[in-house]
Coordinates of C-alpha atoms in Angstrom, one line a residue:
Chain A
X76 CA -56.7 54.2 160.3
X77 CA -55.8 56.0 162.9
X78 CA -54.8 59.1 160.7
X79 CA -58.4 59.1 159.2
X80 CA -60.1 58.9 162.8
X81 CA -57.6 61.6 163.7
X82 CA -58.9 64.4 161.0
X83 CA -62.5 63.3 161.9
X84 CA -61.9 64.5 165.1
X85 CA -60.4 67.5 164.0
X86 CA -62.9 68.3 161.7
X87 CA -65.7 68.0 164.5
X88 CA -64.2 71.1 166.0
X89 CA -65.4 73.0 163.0
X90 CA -64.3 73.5 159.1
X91 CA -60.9 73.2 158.1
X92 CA -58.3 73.5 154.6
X93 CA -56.0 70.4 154.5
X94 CA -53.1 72.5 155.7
X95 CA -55.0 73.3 158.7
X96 CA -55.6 69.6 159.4
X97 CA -52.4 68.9 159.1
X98 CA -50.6 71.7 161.2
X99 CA -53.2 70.7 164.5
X100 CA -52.8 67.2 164.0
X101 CA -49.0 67.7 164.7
X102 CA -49.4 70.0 167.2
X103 CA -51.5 67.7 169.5
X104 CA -49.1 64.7 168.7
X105 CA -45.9 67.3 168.6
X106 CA -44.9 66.3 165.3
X107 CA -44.2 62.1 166.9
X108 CA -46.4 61.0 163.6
X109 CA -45.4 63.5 160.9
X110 CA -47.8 63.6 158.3
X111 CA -47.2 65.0 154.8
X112 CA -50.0 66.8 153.3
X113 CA -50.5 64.3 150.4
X114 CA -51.3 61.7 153.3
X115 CA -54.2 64.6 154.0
X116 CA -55.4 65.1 151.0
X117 CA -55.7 61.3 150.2
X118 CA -57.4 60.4 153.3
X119 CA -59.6 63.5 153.0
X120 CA -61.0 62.3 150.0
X121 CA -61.9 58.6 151.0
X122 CA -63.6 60.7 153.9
X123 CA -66.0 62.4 151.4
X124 CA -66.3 59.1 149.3
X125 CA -67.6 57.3 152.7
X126 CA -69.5 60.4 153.2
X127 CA -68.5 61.1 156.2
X128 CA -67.2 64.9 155.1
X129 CA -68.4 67.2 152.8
X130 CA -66.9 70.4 151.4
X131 CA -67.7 73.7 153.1
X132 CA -68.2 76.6 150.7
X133 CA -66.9 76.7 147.3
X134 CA -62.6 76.1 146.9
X135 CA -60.4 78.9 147.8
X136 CA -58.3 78.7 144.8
X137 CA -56.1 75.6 144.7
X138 CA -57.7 74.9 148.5
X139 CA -60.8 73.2 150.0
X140 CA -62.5 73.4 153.4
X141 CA -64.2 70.5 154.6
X142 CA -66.9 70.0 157.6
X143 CA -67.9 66.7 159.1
X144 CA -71.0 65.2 158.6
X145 CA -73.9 63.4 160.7
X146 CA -72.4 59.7 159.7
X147 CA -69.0 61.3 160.2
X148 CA -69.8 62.4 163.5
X149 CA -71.5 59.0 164.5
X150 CA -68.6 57.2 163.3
X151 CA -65.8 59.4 165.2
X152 CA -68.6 58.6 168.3
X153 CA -68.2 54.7 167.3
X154 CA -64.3 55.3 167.5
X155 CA -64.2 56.7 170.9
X156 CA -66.5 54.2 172.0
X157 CA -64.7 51.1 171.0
X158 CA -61.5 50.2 172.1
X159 CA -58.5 50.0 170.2
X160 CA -57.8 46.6 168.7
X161 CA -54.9 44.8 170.3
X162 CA -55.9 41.1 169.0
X163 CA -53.8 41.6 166.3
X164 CA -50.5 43.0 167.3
X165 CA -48.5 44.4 164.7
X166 CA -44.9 43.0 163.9
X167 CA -42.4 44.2 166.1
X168 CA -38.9 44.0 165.0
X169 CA -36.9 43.9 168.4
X170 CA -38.9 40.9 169.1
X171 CA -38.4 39.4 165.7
X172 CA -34.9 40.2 166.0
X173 CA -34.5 38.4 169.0
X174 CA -36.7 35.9 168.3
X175 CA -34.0 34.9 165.3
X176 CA -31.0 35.9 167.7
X177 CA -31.8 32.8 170.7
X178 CA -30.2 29.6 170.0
X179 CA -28.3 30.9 167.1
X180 CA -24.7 30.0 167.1
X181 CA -22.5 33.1 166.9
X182 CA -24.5 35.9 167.9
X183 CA -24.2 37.4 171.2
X184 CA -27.7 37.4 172.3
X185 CA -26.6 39.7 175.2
X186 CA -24.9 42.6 173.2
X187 CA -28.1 42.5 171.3
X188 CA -30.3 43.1 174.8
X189 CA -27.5 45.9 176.0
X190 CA -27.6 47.8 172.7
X191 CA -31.4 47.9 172.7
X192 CA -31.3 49.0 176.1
X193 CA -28.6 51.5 175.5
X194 CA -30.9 53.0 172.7
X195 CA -33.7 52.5 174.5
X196 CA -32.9 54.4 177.5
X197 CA -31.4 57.1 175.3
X198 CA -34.6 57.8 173.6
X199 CA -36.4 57.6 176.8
X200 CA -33.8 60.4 178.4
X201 CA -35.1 62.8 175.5
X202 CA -38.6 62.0 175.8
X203 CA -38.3 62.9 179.6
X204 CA -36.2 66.0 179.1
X205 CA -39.1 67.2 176.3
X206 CA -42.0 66.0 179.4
X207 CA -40.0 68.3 181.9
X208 CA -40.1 71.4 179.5
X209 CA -43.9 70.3 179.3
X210 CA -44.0 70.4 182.9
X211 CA -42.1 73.5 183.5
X212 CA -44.2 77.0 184.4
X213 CA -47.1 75.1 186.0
X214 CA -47.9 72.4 183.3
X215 CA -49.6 72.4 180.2
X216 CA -52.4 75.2 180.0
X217 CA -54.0 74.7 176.6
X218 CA -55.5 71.2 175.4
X219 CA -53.2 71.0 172.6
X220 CA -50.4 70.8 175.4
X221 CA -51.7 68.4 177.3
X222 CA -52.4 66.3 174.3
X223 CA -49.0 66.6 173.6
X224 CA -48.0 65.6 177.0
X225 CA -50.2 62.6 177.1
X226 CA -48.4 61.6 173.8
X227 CA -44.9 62.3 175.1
X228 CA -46.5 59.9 178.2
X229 CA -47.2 57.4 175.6
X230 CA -43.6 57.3 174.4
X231 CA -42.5 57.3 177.5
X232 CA -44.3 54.4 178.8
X233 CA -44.1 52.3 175.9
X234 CA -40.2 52.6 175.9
X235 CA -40.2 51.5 179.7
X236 CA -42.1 48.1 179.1
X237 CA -39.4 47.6 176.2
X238 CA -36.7 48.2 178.7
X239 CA -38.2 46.1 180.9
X240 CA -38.9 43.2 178.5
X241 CA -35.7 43.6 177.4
X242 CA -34.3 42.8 181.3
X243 CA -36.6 39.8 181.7
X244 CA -35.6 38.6 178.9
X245 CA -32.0 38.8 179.9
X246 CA -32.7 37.1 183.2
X247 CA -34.5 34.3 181.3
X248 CA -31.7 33.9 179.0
X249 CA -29.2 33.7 181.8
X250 CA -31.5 31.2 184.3
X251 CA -31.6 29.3 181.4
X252 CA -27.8 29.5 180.5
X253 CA -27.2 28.7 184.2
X254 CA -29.3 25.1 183.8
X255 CA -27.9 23.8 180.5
X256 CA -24.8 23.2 179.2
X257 CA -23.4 26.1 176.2
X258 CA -24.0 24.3 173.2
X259 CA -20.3 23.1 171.5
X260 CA -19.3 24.6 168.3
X261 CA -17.8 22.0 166.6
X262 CA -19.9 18.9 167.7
X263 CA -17.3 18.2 170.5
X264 CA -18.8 16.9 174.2
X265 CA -18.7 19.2 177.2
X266 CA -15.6 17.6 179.3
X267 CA -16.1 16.0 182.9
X268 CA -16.2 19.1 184.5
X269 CA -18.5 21.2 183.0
X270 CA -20.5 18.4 183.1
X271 CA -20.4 18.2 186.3
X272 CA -20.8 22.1 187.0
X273 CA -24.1 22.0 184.9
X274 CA -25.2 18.4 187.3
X275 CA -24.6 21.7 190.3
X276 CA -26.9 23.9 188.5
X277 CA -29.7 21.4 187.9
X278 CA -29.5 21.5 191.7
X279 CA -29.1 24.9 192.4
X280 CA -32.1 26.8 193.5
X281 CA -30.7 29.9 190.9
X282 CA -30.9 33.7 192.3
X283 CA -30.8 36.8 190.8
X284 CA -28.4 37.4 194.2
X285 CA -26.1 34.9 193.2
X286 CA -23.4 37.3 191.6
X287 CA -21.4 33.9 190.6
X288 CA -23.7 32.3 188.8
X289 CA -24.9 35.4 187.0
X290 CA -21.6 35.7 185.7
X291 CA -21.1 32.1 184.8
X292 CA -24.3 32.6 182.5
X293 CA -23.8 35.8 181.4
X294 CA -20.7 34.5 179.7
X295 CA -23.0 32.0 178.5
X296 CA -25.1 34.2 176.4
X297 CA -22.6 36.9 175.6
X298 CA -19.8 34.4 174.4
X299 CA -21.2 33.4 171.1
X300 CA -22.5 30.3 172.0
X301 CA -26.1 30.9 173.4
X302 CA -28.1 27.9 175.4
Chain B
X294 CA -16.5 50.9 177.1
X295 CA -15.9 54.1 176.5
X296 CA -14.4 56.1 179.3
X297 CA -16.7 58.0 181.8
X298 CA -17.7 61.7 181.2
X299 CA -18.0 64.9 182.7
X300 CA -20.3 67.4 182.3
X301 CA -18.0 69.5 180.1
X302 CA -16.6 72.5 182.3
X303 CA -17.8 71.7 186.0
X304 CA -15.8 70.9 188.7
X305 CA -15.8 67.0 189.7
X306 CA -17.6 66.6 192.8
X307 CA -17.3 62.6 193.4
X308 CA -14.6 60.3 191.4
X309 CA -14.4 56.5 191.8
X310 CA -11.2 55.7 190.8
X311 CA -10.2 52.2 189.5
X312 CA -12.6 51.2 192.2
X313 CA -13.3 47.8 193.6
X314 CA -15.0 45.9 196.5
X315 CA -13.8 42.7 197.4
X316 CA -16.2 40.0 199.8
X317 CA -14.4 36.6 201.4
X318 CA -11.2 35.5 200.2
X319 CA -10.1 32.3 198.7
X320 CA -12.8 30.1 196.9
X321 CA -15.4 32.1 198.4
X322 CA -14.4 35.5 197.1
X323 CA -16.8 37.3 195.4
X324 CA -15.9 40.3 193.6
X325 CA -19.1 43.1 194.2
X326 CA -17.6 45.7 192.4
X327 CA -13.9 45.7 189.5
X328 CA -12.0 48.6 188.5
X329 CA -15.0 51.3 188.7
X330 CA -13.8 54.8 186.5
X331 CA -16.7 57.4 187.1
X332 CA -16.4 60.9 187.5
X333 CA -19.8 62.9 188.7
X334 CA -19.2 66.8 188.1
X335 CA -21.5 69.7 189.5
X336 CA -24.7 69.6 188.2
X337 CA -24.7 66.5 186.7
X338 CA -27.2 63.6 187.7
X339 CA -26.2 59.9 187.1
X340 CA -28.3 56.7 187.5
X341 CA -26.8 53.2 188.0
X342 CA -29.1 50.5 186.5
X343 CA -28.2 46.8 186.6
X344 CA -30.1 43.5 187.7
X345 CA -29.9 42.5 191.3
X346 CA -26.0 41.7 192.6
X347 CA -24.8 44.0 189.8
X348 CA -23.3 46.1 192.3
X349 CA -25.6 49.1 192.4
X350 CA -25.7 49.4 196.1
X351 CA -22.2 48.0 196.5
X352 CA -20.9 51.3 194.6
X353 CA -23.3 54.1 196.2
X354 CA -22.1 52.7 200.0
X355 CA -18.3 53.0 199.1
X356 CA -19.2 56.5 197.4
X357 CA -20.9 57.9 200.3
X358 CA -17.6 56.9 202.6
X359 CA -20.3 54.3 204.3
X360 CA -17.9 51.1 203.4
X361 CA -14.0 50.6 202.4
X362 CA -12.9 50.0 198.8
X363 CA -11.0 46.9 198.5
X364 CA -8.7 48.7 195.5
X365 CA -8.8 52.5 193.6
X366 CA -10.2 55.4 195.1
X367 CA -12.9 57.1 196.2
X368 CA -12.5 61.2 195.9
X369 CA -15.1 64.0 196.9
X370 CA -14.5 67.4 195.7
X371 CA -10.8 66.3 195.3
X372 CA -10.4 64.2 199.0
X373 CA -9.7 60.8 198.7
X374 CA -11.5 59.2 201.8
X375 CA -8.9 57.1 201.7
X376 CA -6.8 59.1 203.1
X377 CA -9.1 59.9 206.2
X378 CA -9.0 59.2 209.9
X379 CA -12.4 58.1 211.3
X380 CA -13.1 61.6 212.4
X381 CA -12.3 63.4 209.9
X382 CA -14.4 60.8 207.5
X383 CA -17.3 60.9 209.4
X384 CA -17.1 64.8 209.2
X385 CA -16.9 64.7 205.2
X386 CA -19.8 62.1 205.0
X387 CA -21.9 64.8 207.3
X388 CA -21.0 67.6 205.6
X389 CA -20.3 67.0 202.0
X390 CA -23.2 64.1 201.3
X391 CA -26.4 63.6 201.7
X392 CA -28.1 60.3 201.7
X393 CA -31.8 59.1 200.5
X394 CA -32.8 56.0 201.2
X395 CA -35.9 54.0 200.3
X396 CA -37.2 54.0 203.6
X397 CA -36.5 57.5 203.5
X398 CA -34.6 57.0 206.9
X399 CA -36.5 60.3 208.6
X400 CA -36.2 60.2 212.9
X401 CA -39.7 59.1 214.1
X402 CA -39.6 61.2 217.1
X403 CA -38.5 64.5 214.9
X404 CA -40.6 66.7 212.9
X405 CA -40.3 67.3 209.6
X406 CA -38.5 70.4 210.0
X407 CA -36.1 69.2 213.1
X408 CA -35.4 66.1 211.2
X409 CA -33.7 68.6 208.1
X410 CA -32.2 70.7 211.1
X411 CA -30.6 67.9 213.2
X412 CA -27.7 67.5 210.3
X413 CA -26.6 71.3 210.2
X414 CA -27.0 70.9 214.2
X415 CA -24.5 68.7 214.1
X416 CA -22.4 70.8 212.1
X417 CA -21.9 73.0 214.9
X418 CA -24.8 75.7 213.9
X419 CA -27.2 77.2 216.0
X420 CA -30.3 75.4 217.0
X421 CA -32.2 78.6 215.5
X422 CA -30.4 79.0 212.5
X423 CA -30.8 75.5 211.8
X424 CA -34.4 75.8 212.3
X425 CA -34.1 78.9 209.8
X426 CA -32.4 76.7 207.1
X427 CA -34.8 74.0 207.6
X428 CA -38.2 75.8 206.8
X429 CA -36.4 77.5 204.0
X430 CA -36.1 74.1 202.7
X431 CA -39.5 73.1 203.0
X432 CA -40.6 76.4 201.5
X433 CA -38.1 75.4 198.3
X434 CA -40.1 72.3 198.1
X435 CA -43.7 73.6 198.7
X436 CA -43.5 72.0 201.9
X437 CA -44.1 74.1 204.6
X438 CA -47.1 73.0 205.9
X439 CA -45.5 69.9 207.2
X440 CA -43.1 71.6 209.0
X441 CA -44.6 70.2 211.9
X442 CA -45.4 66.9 211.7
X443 CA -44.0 63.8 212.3
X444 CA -43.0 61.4 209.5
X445 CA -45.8 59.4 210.7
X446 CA -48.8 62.1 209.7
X447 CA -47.0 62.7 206.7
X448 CA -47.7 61.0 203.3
X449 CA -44.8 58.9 201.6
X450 CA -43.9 61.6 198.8
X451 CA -43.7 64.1 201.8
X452 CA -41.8 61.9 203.9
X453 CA -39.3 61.4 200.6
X454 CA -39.5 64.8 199.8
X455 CA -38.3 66.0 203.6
X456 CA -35.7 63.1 203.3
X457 CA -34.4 64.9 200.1
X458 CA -34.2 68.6 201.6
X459 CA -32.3 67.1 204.7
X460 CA -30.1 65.4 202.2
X461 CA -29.1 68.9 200.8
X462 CA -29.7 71.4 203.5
X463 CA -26.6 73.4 203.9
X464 CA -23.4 73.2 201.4
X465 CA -23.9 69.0 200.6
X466 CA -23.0 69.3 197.1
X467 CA -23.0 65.7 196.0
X468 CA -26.6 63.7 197.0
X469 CA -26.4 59.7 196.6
X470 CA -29.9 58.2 196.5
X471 CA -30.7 54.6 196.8
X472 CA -34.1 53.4 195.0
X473 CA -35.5 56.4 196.3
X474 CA -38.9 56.2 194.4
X475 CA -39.2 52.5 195.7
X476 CA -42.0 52.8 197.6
X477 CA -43.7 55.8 195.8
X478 CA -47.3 56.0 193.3
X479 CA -46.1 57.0 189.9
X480 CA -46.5 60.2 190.0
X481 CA -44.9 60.8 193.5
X482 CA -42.0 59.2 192.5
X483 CA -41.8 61.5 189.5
X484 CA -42.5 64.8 192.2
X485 CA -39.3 62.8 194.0
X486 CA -37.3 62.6 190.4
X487 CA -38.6 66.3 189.7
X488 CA -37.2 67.6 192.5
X489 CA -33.6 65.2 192.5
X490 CA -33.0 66.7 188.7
X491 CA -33.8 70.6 190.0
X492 CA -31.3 70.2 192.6
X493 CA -28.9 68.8 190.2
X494 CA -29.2 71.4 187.9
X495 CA -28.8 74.0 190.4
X496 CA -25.4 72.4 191.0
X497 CA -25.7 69.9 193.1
X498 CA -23.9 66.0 191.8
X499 CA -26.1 63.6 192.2
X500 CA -25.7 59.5 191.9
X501 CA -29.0 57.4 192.1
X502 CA -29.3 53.7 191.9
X503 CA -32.9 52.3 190.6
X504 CA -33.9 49.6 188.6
X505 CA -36.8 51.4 187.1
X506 CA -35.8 53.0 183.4
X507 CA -39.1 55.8 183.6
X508 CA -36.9 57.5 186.5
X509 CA -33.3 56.7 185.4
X510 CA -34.5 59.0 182.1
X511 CA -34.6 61.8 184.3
X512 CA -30.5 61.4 184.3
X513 CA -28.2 63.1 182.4
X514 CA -26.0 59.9 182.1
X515 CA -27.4 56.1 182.9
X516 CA -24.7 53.6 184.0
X517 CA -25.1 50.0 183.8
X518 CA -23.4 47.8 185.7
X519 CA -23.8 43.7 185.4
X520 CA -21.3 41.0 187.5
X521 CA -19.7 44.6 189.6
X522 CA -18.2 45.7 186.2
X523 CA -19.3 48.9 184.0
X524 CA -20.5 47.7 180.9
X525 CA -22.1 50.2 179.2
X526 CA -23.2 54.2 179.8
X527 CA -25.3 56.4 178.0
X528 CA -23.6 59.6 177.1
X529 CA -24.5 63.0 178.3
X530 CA -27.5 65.1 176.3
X531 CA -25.9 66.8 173.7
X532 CA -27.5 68.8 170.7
X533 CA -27.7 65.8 168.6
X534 CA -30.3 63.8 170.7
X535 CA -32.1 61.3 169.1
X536 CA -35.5 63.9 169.0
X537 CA -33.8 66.6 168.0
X538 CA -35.0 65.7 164.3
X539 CA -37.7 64.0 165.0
X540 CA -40.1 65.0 167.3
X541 CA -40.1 68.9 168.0
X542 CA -42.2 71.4 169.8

């Protein structure tokens, strides 16, 4: 969808061949969303089917140039009018993966969290170093630099609320952790004194601060055996 | 985990070696920080992430020489503080580091430009020449025109900003910063990080503890701590970044 609206608003600049299309796309987006030109060719022509581009002129050989038309241009104003649909998030594997991961016996809910945020953070590091070349000389000049900016932005700031979720949800898992007892492997019972720790912790107002029972948790989640 | 890493080349400006902190004793020890290996070289810039009582703070005071180690060492440019009588201590902590806090830490009764000259004045320079260095600094950080005013008239990026130039003002090669976009509008903070990364990569070491990822990714390396131990760093860039065949210029 987004592709189609993309080269819509491309096209309102003025005619353009495919190759053309594709080449600005990627430079506003700095190549994030690679298209290949059959993806351009193939949305180009449901554009003309809808009517919402014509050709321009008569084919340069093997090429086309295409202008946007009146419903075209009405429907790239509908699309910049309305905002984008988040009612129906799409499927996001980290959250699927740890969605699985909790309460399942033998996987270490934690190294999953720290690997994501390893990874996470890595990608993040190269978005920013890309932002700072961006940045450098006095900033982007042209709009096709600051589109690519905002992008990098995007990236940026998407990856952030994933670290982020990804440290709530480790300080969930562990305030949980630290309230129930691990659950046994084998169908044995917790002995008297674990019992009796977890009796503490259904007492214990639990802190981040509390370096102790942090640790007692985290060994909770990352030993195999998550709450 | 994988041992720590220098910036390949440069000299080691702050090693933690085998370091550990040590709080009470007998059932109500608590162990802040175990067996810390972390070597920060000229012109490299490290962030320490890790939840609250991870040991963030914990390892920037003992780094600084502003607390003891319980175990290891702590060595700048090759002098393990250790070693050090009070004097000569507090001489390496005024002359070596600089510190940015939060709260940015600036003398209320100080302007902007006295407050980055008071630390070379207590190196034993002229009051002039101090001065001198001190509106250079400003001038570095497109500062100048609050060379005059008190921390009060000044906004919180300046205020951070100053706090950052006295950190570095004369040879302070290694700069230790403590949340130091805390209190800071987005895009402040990022002037703050902008400006922490250019003094890195001009040769500086830097060390910064935050628990917000956006300005950790200004770091070469990102350490996490959890329970006082090192679990996990990221490396330093290399030419095989995750972009580098995916999203190019």
């Amino acid at each position: 969808m987004s592709i189609r609206y993309g080269l819509l608003a491309l096209l309102d600049y003025g005619p353009k061949y495919g190759s053309q299309l594709r080449a600005e796309f990627e430079s506003r987006t700095g190549a994030t969303w690679p298209l290949n030109i059959g993806q351009v060719y193939t949305t180009l022509s449901r554009l003309e089917r809808d009517a919402l581009i014509e050709p321009a002129g008569e084919r340069d050989g093997k090429q086309q140039r295409y202008r946007i038309t009146e419903n075209g241009r009405r429907e790239l104003a509908d699309w910049y009018r309305q905002p984008v649909d988040r009612s129906h998030p799409s499927r996001d594997e980290l959250a699927i993966k740890l969605a699985m991961a909790v309460g399942t016996e033998g996987v270490d809910v934690g190294a999953i969290i720290q690997a994501q945020r390893h990874h996470t953070l890595k990608a993040m590091q190269d978005y920013t170093r890309l932002k700072a070349q961006a940045l450098a000389d006095g900033g982007p000049e042209s709009g096709e630099e600051m589109a690519w900016l905002l992008v990098l932005e995007q990236l940026i700031f998407s990856a952030e609320a994933e670290a982020r979720w990804l440290d709530h949800c480790e300080s969930r898992l562990m305030r949980l952790a630290a309230r129930r007892p691990a659950r046994p492997r084998t169908g044995t019972q917790p002995d008297d004194t674990g019992a009796a720790h977890d009796a503490h912790d259904e007492h214990h107002v639990h802190d981040d601060e509390h370096a102790h029972d942090d640790e007692h948790a985290h060994h909770r989640i990352t030993g195999g055996t998550t709450a | 985990m994988t041992s720590p890493t220098a910036a390949s080349g440069a000299a080691p400006i702050l090693e933690l070696r085998g370091l550990g902190r040590v709080h009470g004793s007998g059932v109500t020890t608590v162990h802040a920080l175990r067996d810390i290996d972390l070597t920060v070289s000229a012109g490299e810039f490290v962030a320490v992430m890790g939840p609250s009582g991870s040991g963030k703070s914990t390892l920037l005071t003992l780094a600084g020489g502003l607390d003891n180690a319980s175990s290891g060492q702590v060595l700048i440019e090759g002098t393990d503080l250790g070693t050090l009588n009070k004097s000569q201590l507090a001489k390496i902590r005024r002359t070596s580091i600089g510190y940015v806090f939060q709260d940015y830490n600036l003398i209320p009764a100080l302007t902007a430009a006295e407050n980055i000259a008071l630390p070379r004045e207590l190196d034993g320079i002229s009051a002039r020449a101090a001065r001198k260095e001190a509106l250079a600094a400003l001038e570095e950080i497109n500062l100048t025109e609050v060379a005059n005013r008190f921390p009060d008239e000044m906004s919180g990026g300046q205020r951070q900003r100053v706090a950052i130039a006295r950190a570095l003002v004369g040879d302070r090669r290694l700069v230790l910063s403590d949340e130091p976009t805390g209190a800071l509008d987005s895009e402040t903070g990022e002037a703050v990080l902008a400006l922490l990364r250019k003094r890195c990569d001009e040769g500086a070491a830097g060390v910064m503890v935050t628990h917000e990822s956006r300005y950790a990714a200004w770091a070469d390396r990102v350490v996490f701590l959890r329970d006082g131990t090192m679990v996990d760093q990221t490396v330093s860039p290399t030419a095989e970044s995750l972009l580098a065949s995916e999203v190019k210029r």
